[in-house]
CSV table of C-alpha atoms and ligand atoms in Angstrom, one decimal:
chain,number,residue,atom,x,y,z
A,1,MET,CA,-16.0,12.1,16.7
A,2,SER,CA,-12.5,10.8,17.5
A,3,ASN,CA,-10.5,12.2,20.5
A,4,PHE,CA,-7.5,12.4,18.2
A,5,VAL,CA,-8.8,14.8,15.6
A,6,ASN,CA,-5.7,17.0,15.3
A,7,GLU,CA,-3.3,14.1,15.5
A,8,LEU,CA,-5.2,12.2,12.8
A,9,GLU,CA,-5.2,15.2,10.5
A,10,GLN,CA,-1.5,15.7,11.0
A,11,THR,CA,-0.6,12.0,10.5
A,12,ALA,CA,-2.7,11.8,7.3
A,13,ARG,CA,-1.2,14.9,5.8
A,14,THR,CA,2.3,13.8,6.7
A,15,MET,CA,1.8,10.4,5.0
A,16,VAL,CA,1.2,12.2,1.6
A,17,GLY,CA,3.6,15.2,2.2
A,18,ALA,CA,5.2,16.6,-1.0
A,19,GLY,CA,7.5,14.2,-2.7
A,20,LYS,CA,6.9,11.5,-0.1
A,21,GLY,CA,5.3,8.1,-0.3
A,22,ILE,CA,4.9,4.9,1.7
A,23,LEU,CA,7.1,1.8,1.7
A,24,ALA,CA,5.0,-1.3,2.2
A,25,ILE,CA,7.0,-4.1,3.9
A,26,ASP,CA,4.0,-5.8,5.6
A,27,GLU,CA,4.1,-9.1,3.7
A,28,SER,CA,2.4,-11.8,5.8
A,29,SER,CA,4.4,-14.9,6.6
A,30,PRO,CA,3.2,-16.9,3.6
A,31,THR,CA,3.8,-13.9,1.3
A,32,ILE,CA,7.4,-13.2,2.5
A,33,LYS,CA,8.1,-16.9,2.1
A,34,LYS,CA,7.1,-16.5,-1.6
A,35,ARG,CA,9.5,-13.5,-2.0
A,36,PHE,CA,12.3,-15.3,-0.2
A,37,ASP,CA,11.8,-18.4,-2.4
A,38,THR,CA,12.9,-16.2,-5.4
A,39,ILE,CA,16.3,-15.7,-3.8
A,40,ASN,CA,16.5,-19.3,-2.3
A,41,ILE,CA,16.5,-18.0,1.3
A,42,GLU,CA,14.7,-19.8,4.0
A,43,SER,CA,12.0,-17.8,5.7
A,44,THR,CA,13.2,-18.0,9.3
A,45,GLU,CA,12.3,-15.3,11.9
A,46,GLU,CA,15.9,-14.1,11.9
A,47,ASN,CA,16.1,-13.9,8.0
A,48,ARG,CA,12.9,-11.9,8.0
A,49,ARG,CA,14.3,-9.6,10.7
A,50,ALA,CA,17.6,-9.1,8.9
A,51,TYR,CA,15.8,-8.2,5.7
A,52,ARG,CA,13.4,-5.8,7.3
A,53,ASP,CA,16.3,-4.3,9.2
A,54,LEU,CA,18.1,-3.3,6.0
A,55,LEU,CA,14.8,-1.8,4.6
A,56,ILE,CA,14.1,0.1,7.8
A,57,THR,CA,17.6,1.5,8.4
A,58,ALA,CA,18.6,2.4,4.8
A,59,ALA,CA,20.2,5.9,5.4
A,60,GLY,CA,18.5,8.7,3.5
A,61,SER,CA,15.1,7.0,3.0
A,62,ASN,CA,13.4,9.7,5.0
A,63,ALA,CA,13.9,12.2,2.1
A,64,PHE,CA,11.4,10.1,0.0
A,65,ILE,CA,9.4,8.0,2.5
A,66,SER,CA,6.9,9.3,5.1
A,67,GLY,CA,5.9,5.9,6.5
A,68,MET,CA,6.4,2.2,6.4
A,69,ILE,CA,3.7,-0.5,6.8
A,70,LEU,CA,4.9,-3.3,9.0
A,71,TYR,CA,3.5,-6.8,9.7
A,72,ASP,CA,2.7,-7.8,13.3
A,73,GLU,CA,5.9,-9.7,13.7
A,74,THR,CA,8.0,-6.9,12.5
A,75,LEU,CA,6.4,-4.3,14.7
A,76,ARG,CA,7.7,-6.4,17.7
A,77,GLN,CA,11.2,-7.0,16.3
A,78,SER,CA,14.4,-4.9,16.8
A,79,SER,CA,17.2,-3.6,14.6
A,80,SER,CA,20.7,-5.1,15.0
A,81,ASP,CA,21.6,-2.0,17.1
A,82,GLY,CA,18.9,-3.0,19.7
A,83,ARG,CA,16.3,-0.4,18.9
A,84,PRO,CA,12.8,-1.7,18.4
A,85,PHE,CA,11.8,-1.2,14.7
A,86,PRO,CA,9.1,1.4,15.5
A,87,LYS,CA,11.7,3.5,17.4
A,88,ALA,CA,14.3,3.1,14.6
A,89,LEU,CA,11.7,4.5,12.2
A,90,LEU,CA,10.6,7.4,14.5
A,91,ASP,CA,14.2,8.4,15.0
A,92,GLU,CA,14.4,9.0,11.2
A,93,GLY,CA,11.0,10.9,11.1
A,94,ILE,CA,9.3,8.0,9.4
A,95,MET,CA,5.9,6.9,10.7
A,96,PRO,CA,5.4,3.2,11.6
A,97,GLY,CA,2.2,1.7,10.1
A,98,ILE,CA,0.7,-1.7,10.7
A,99,LYS,CA,-1.3,-4.2,8.5
A,100,VAL,CA,-4.2,-5.2,10.7
A,101,ASP,CA,-6.4,-7.3,8.5
A,102,MET,CA,-6.2,-11.1,8.9
A,103,GLY,CA,-6.2,-11.9,5.2
A,104,ALA,CA,-8.6,-12.4,2.3
A,105,LYS,CA,-10.6,-15.7,2.8
A,106,GLU,CA,-13.1,-17.5,0.4
A,107,LEU,CA,-16.5,-15.7,0.4
A,108,ALA,CA,-19.2,-18.1,1.3
A,109,GLY,CA,-21.4,-19.0,-1.7
A,110,HIS,CA,-19.2,-17.1,-4.2
A,111,PRO,CA,-16.6,-19.3,-5.7
A,112,GLY,CA,-13.5,-17.4,-6.8
A,113,GLU,CA,-14.2,-14.4,-4.6
A,114,LYS,CA,-12.8,-13.3,-1.3
A,115,VAL,CA,-13.7,-11.3,1.7
A,116,THR,CA,-11.1,-9.9,4.1
A,117,GLU,CA,-11.4,-10.9,7.8
A,118,GLY,CA,-10.1,-9.4,11.0
A,119,LEU,CA,-12.8,-7.2,12.6
A,120,ASP,CA,-13.2,-9.5,15.7
A,121,GLY,CA,-11.0,-8.1,18.5
A,122,LEU,CA,-9.7,-5.3,16.3
A,123,ARG,CA,-10.4,-2.6,18.9
A,124,GLU,CA,-8.1,-4.3,21.4
A,125,ARG,CA,-5.4,-5.0,18.7
A,126,LEU,CA,-5.4,-1.4,17.6
A,127,ALA,CA,-4.9,-0.1,21.2
A,128,GLU,CA,-1.9,-2.4,21.5
A,129,TYR,CA,-0.5,-1.4,18.1
A,130,ARG,CA,-0.8,2.3,19.1
A,131,GLU,CA,1.2,1.5,22.3
A,132,LEU,CA,3.8,-0.1,20.1
A,133,GLY,CA,4.1,3.1,18.0
A,134,ALA,CA,1.8,2.5,15.0
A,135,ARG,CA,0.2,5.7,13.7
A,136,PHE,CA,-1.6,4.4,10.7
A,137,ALA,CA,-2.9,1.0,9.6
A,138,LYS,CA,-3.7,-0.9,6.5
A,139,TRP,CA,-6.6,-3.2,5.5
A,140,ARG,CA,-6.5,-4.9,2.1
A,141,ALA,CA,-9.7,-6.1,0.3
A,142,VAL,CA,-9.3,-8.1,-2.8
A,143,ILE,CA,-11.6,-7.9,-5.8
A,144,THR,CA,-11.1,-10.4,-8.6
A,145,ILE,CA,-12.2,-9.8,-12.2
A,146,GLY,CA,-13.4,-12.9,-14.0
A,147,GLU,CA,-16.4,-14.7,-15.6
A,148,LYS,CA,-19.5,-13.0,-14.0
A,149,ILE,CA,-17.4,-11.6,-11.1
A,150,PRO,CA,-17.0,-9.5,-9.1
A,151,SER,CA,-20.5,-10.0,-7.6
A,152,THR,CA,-22.3,-7.2,-5.8
A,153,ALA,CA,-22.1,-9.4,-2.7
A,154,CYS,CA,-18.4,-9.5,-2.8
A,155,ILE,CA,-18.0,-5.7,-3.3
A,156,ASP,CA,-20.6,-4.9,-0.6
A,157,ALA,CA,-19.1,-7.3,2.0
A,158,ASN,CA,-15.6,-5.9,1.4
A,159,ALA,CA,-16.7,-2.3,1.5
A,160,HIS,CA,-18.6,-2.8,4.7
A,161,ALA,CA,-15.6,-4.4,6.4
A,162,LEU,CA,-13.3,-1.6,5.2
A,163,ALA,CA,-15.7,1.0,6.7
A,164,ARG,CA,-16.0,-0.9,10.0
A,165,TYR,CA,-12.2,-1.1,10.2
A,166,ALA,CA,-11.7,2.6,9.3
A,167,GLY,CA,-14.1,3.7,12.1
A,168,LEU,CA,-12.3,1.6,14.7
A,169,CYS,CA,-8.9,3.0,13.6
A,170,GLN,CA,-10.1,6.6,13.9
A,171,GLU,CA,-11.5,5.9,17.3
A,172,ALA,CA,-8.0,4.5,18.3
A,173,GLY,CA,-6.1,7.5,17.0
A,174,ILE,CA,-4.8,5.6,14.0
A,175,VAL,CA,-5.2,6.8,10.4
A,176,PRO,CA,-6.9,4.1,8.3
A,177,MET,CA,-5.4,3.4,4.9
A,178,ILE,CA,-8.2,1.7,3.1
A,179,GLU,CA,-7.1,-0.6,0.3
A,180,PRO,CA,-9.6,-2.0,-2.1
A,181,GLU,CA,-7.4,-3.8,-4.6
A,182,VAL,CA,-8.8,-4.8,-8.0
A,183,LEU,CA,-6.4,-7.5,-9.0
A,184,MET,CA,-4.5,-7.1,-12.3
A,185,ASP,CA,-3.8,-10.9,-12.9
A,186,ALA,CA,-6.6,-11.7,-15.3
A,187,ASP,CA,-7.1,-11.3,-19.1
A,188,ASN,CA,-9.5,-8.3,-18.8
A,189,THR,CA,-9.2,-5.1,-20.8
A,190,ILE,CA,-8.4,-1.8,-19.2
A,191,GLU,CA,-12.0,-0.8,-19.8
A,192,GLN,CA,-13.2,-3.7,-17.6
A,193,CYS,CA,-10.7,-2.7,-15.0
A,194,TYR,CA,-12.1,0.9,-15.1
A,195,ALA,CA,-15.7,-0.3,-14.7
A,196,VAL,CA,-14.9,-2.7,-11.7
A,197,THR,CA,-12.6,-0.1,-10.0
A,198,GLU,CA,-15.3,2.6,-10.4
A,199,ALA,CA,-18.1,0.3,-9.0
A,200,THR,CA,-15.8,-0.7,-6.1
A,201,LEU,CA,-14.8,2.8,-5.1
A,202,LYS,CA,-18.4,4.0,-5.3
A,203,THR,CA,-19.5,1.3,-2.9
A,204,VAL,CA,-16.5,1.8,-0.6
A,205,PHE,CA,-17.2,5.5,-0.2
A,206,ASN,CA,-20.9,4.9,0.3
A,207,ALA,CA,-20.0,2.5,3.1
A,208,LEU,CA,-17.6,5.0,4.7
A,209,TYR,CA,-20.4,7.6,4.6
A,210,SER,CA,-22.9,5.3,6.2
A,211,GLN,CA,-20.4,4.3,9.0
A,212,ASP,CA,-19.6,8.0,9.6
A,213,VAL,CA,-15.9,7.6,8.8
A,214,ALA,CA,-14.1,11.0,8.7
A,215,LEU,CA,-12.8,11.3,5.1
A,216,GLU,CA,-10.3,14.0,6.2
A,217,HIS,CA,-8.6,11.3,8.3
A,218,THR,CA,-8.6,8.5,5.7
A,219,ILE,CA,-6.0,7.6,3.1
A,220,LEU,CA,-7.0,5.6,0.0
A,221,LYS,CA,-4.6,3.0,-1.3
A,222,VAL,CA,-5.8,1.7,-4.6
A,223,ASN,CA,-4.9,-0.2,-7.8
A,224,MET,CA,-4.3,1.7,-11.0
A,225,VAL,CA,-6.7,1.3,-13.9
A,226,ILE,CA,-4.7,-1.0,-16.0
A,227,SER,CA,-4.9,-3.9,-18.5
A,228,GLY,CA,-5.0,-7.4,-17.0
A,229,LYS,CA,-1.6,-9.1,-17.2
A,230,GLN,CA,-3.0,-11.7,-19.5
A,231,CYS,CA,-4.8,-9.3,-21.8
A,232,PRO,CA,-3.3,-9.5,-25.3
A,233,SER,CA,-3.7,-5.7,-25.8
A,234,GLN,CA,-1.8,-3.7,-23.2
A,235,ALA,CA,-2.7,-0.1,-22.6
A,236,SER,CA,0.1,2.5,-22.9
A,237,VAL,CA,1.6,4.4,-19.9
A,238,GLN,CA,-0.4,7.5,-20.8
A,239,GLU,CA,-3.7,5.6,-21.2
A,240,VAL,CA,-3.2,4.0,-17.7
A,241,ALA,CA,-2.5,7.5,-16.3
A,242,ASP,CA,-5.5,9.1,-18.0
A,243,MET,CA,-8.0,6.4,-17.2
A,244,THR,CA,-6.8,6.1,-13.6
A,245,VAL,CA,-7.1,9.8,-12.9
A,246,ARG,CA,-10.6,9.9,-14.6
A,247,CYS,CA,-11.8,7.0,-12.5
A,248,LEU,CA,-10.6,8.6,-9.3
A,249,LEU,CA,-12.1,12.0,-10.2
A,250,HIS,CA,-15.5,10.3,-10.7
A,251,THR,CA,-15.4,8.4,-7.3
A,252,VAL,CA,-13.1,9.9,-4.6
A,253,PRO,CA,-14.3,12.8,-2.6
A,254,ALA,CA,-12.0,15.9,-2.6
A,255,ALA,CA,-12.0,15.8,1.2
A,256,LEU,CA,-9.6,12.9,1.2
A,257,PRO,CA,-6.0,14.1,2.2
A,258,GLY,CA,-4.4,11.8,-0.4
A,259,ILE,CA,-4.4,8.8,-2.6
A,260,VAL,CA,-1.5,6.3,-2.8
A,261,PHE,CA,-1.1,3.4,-5.3
A,262,LEU,CA,-0.2,-0.2,-4.8
A,263,SER,CA,2.0,-1.7,-7.5
A,264,GLY,CA,0.1,-5.0,-7.8
A,265,GLY,CA,2.7,-6.9,-9.9
A,266,GLN,CA,3.8,-4.1,-12.3
A,267,SER,CA,7.5,-3.9,-12.9
A,268,PRO,CA,9.3,-1.4,-10.8
A,269,GLU,CA,10.0,1.0,-13.7
A,270,ARG,CA,6.5,0.8,-15.1
A,271,ALA,CA,4.9,1.5,-11.7
A,272,THR,CA,7.1,4.6,-11.5
A,273,ALA,CA,6.3,5.7,-15.1
A,274,HIS,CA,2.6,5.4,-14.5
A,275,LEU,CA,2.7,7.5,-11.3
A,276,ASN,CA,4.9,10.1,-13.1
A,277,ALA,CA,2.6,10.4,-16.1
A,278,MET,CA,-0.4,11.0,-13.8
A,279,ASN,CA,1.3,13.8,-12.0
A,280,ALA,CA,3.0,15.2,-15.1
A,281,SER,CA,-0.3,15.7,-16.9
A,282,ASN,CA,-2.4,16.8,-14.0
A,283,SER,CA,-1.4,19.8,-12.0
A,284,HIS,CA,-4.7,20.6,-10.3
A,285,LEU,CA,-6.1,17.4,-8.7
A,286,PRO,CA,-8.0,17.6,-5.5
A,287,TRP,CA,-5.5,15.2,-3.7
A,288,PRO,CA,-1.8,14.4,-3.9
A,289,LEU,CA,-1.2,11.1,-5.8
A,290,SER,CA,1.7,9.2,-4.4
A,291,PHE,CA,2.9,5.6,-3.9
A,292,SER,CA,2.6,2.8,-1.3
A,293,TYR,CA,4.5,0.1,-3.2
A,294,GLY,CA,5.7,-3.2,-1.9
A,295,ARG,CA,7.2,-5.2,-4.8
A,296,ALA,CA,7.9,-2.2,-7.0
A,297,LEU,CA,10.1,-0.7,-4.4
A,298,GLN,CA,11.6,-3.9,-2.9
A,299,GLU,CA,12.3,-6.2,-5.9
A,300,PRO,CA,15.7,-4.9,-7.0
A,301,CYS,CA,16.7,-4.5,-3.4
A,302,LEU,CA,15.7,-8.1,-2.5
A,303,GLN,CA,17.6,-9.5,-5.6
A,304,ALA,CA,20.7,-7.4,-4.7
A,305,TRP,CA,20.6,-8.7,-1.1
A,306,ALA,CA,20.2,-12.4,-1.9
A,307,GLY,CA,20.3,-13.1,1.8
A,308,GLN,CA,24.0,-12.1,2.2
A,309,GLN,CA,25.2,-9.7,4.9
A,310,ALA,CA,27.9,-8.6,2.5
A,311,ASN,CA,25.3,-7.3,0.0
A,312,VAL,CA,23.4,-5.1,2.5
A,313,ALA,CA,25.0,-1.8,1.2
A,314,ALA,CA,24.2,-2.7,-2.5
A,315,ALA,CA,20.7,-3.7,-1.5
A,316,GLN,CA,20.1,-0.4,0.3
A,317,LYS,CA,21.4,1.5,-2.7
A,318,ALA,CA,19.0,-0.3,-5.0
A,319,LEU,CA,16.1,0.6,-2.5
A,320,LEU,CA,17.1,4.2,-2.3
A,321,HIS,CA,17.2,4.5,-6.1
A,322,ARG,CA,13.6,3.3,-6.4
A,323,GLU,CA,12.5,5.5,-3.5
A,324,LYS,CA,14.0,8.5,-5.2
A,325,CYS,CA,12.5,7.7,-8.6
A,326,ASN,CA,9.1,7.4,-7.1
A,327,SER,CA,9.5,10.5,-5.1
A,328,LEU,CA,10.3,12.5,-8.3
A,329,ALA,CA,7.2,10.8,-9.9
A,330,CYS,CA,5.0,12.5,-7.3
A,331,SER,CA,5.7,15.8,-9.1
A,332,GLY,CA,6.1,14.4,-12.6
A,333,GLN,CA,9.8,14.9,-12.6
A,334,TYR,CA,11.0,11.4,-13.2
A,335,SER,CA,12.5,10.3,-16.5
A,336,GLU,CA,13.5,6.9,-17.8
A,337,ASP,CA,17.1,8.2,-18.2
A,338,MET,CA,17.4,8.0,-14.4
A,339,GLU,CA,17.3,4.2,-14.7
A,340,LYS,CA,20.4,4.2,-16.8
A,341,ALA,CA,22.4,6.2,-14.2
A,342,VAL,CA,22.6,3.1,-12.0
G,1,13P,P1,2.4,-4.3,-4.0
G,1,13P,O1,2.9,-2.9,-4.3
G,1,13P,O2,3.5,-5.3,-4.1
G,1,13P,O3,1.2,-4.6,-4.7
G,1,13P,O4,2.1,-4.3,-2.5
G,1,13P,C1,1.4,-3.3,-1.9
G,1,13P,C2,0.6,-3.8,-0.8
G,1,13P,O5,0.7,-3.3,0.3
G,1,13P,C3,-0.4,-4.8,-1.1
G,1,13P,O6,-1.3,-4.9,0.0
């Protein structure tokens, strides 16, 4: 049993407090370079700091955002006013989180499949991250749908690593956000996504059980059940909402304090509409359903910024708009008309 029981409980509940979600700004260096390439900005340490500064200090975010997930580099950087980023967040009542996995690497003997690394030395890294202010962490496992995949070996290896990571986090007083992500890039149907997501979540919760991870102190970050991007027949918003909720009800214990979604390549508006439909048509779920989007919150903001200091205010306005829309989607109160207002 962790020495931090009360604190873990408080942190987990705060992460999914009413109308609040998580802003994921934890892109690794290769990933942020890809994002910067879309606006023709070089990925220098200072450009990354300046961009994260505008995300972290956007005034008013704390009405919609309970926590932000940072990358190792960002946790150690400071705002232009000199405050370390974790302090700048805590000053606004936003919890700093940290991505602690070391990335998804090729799984031996299983072409096309990946296993997430980063358990070695994790206990020591978590202790340092807590010193630096982190109160929750993220570990992303990647499950790919394809010809004869995912394999049981891939799902098992990733579930085991997620459970080992979660146990270490709780020991260190850090709430684990476990993220098994079934990718949406292939040509699979929504039914295939349902089957793979269901199998993955069952295996993940079995692994948490066998590693004695406290469900009360764990947040699930998961993909929606959705048609693959290349699938000729795309499910409607309501179908995605209904099948996602059904899949979660079949697999996720009610003891979990909350579930948040990744956006995974959905457009910003679509990611909001899906979350809204789930909450609008289900008033009595065992857990709050909220968001932990990266791209779906940041894309319009990144485009508005375009690397120019003069655009910071416009970029922050674009960010706040998406944060507010998703906050409303947490209670089914979002409508598409809100997109026309901006
Ligand atoms: P996306 O919302 O862009 O999928 O990112 C969320 C995330 O944190 C992926 O690990």
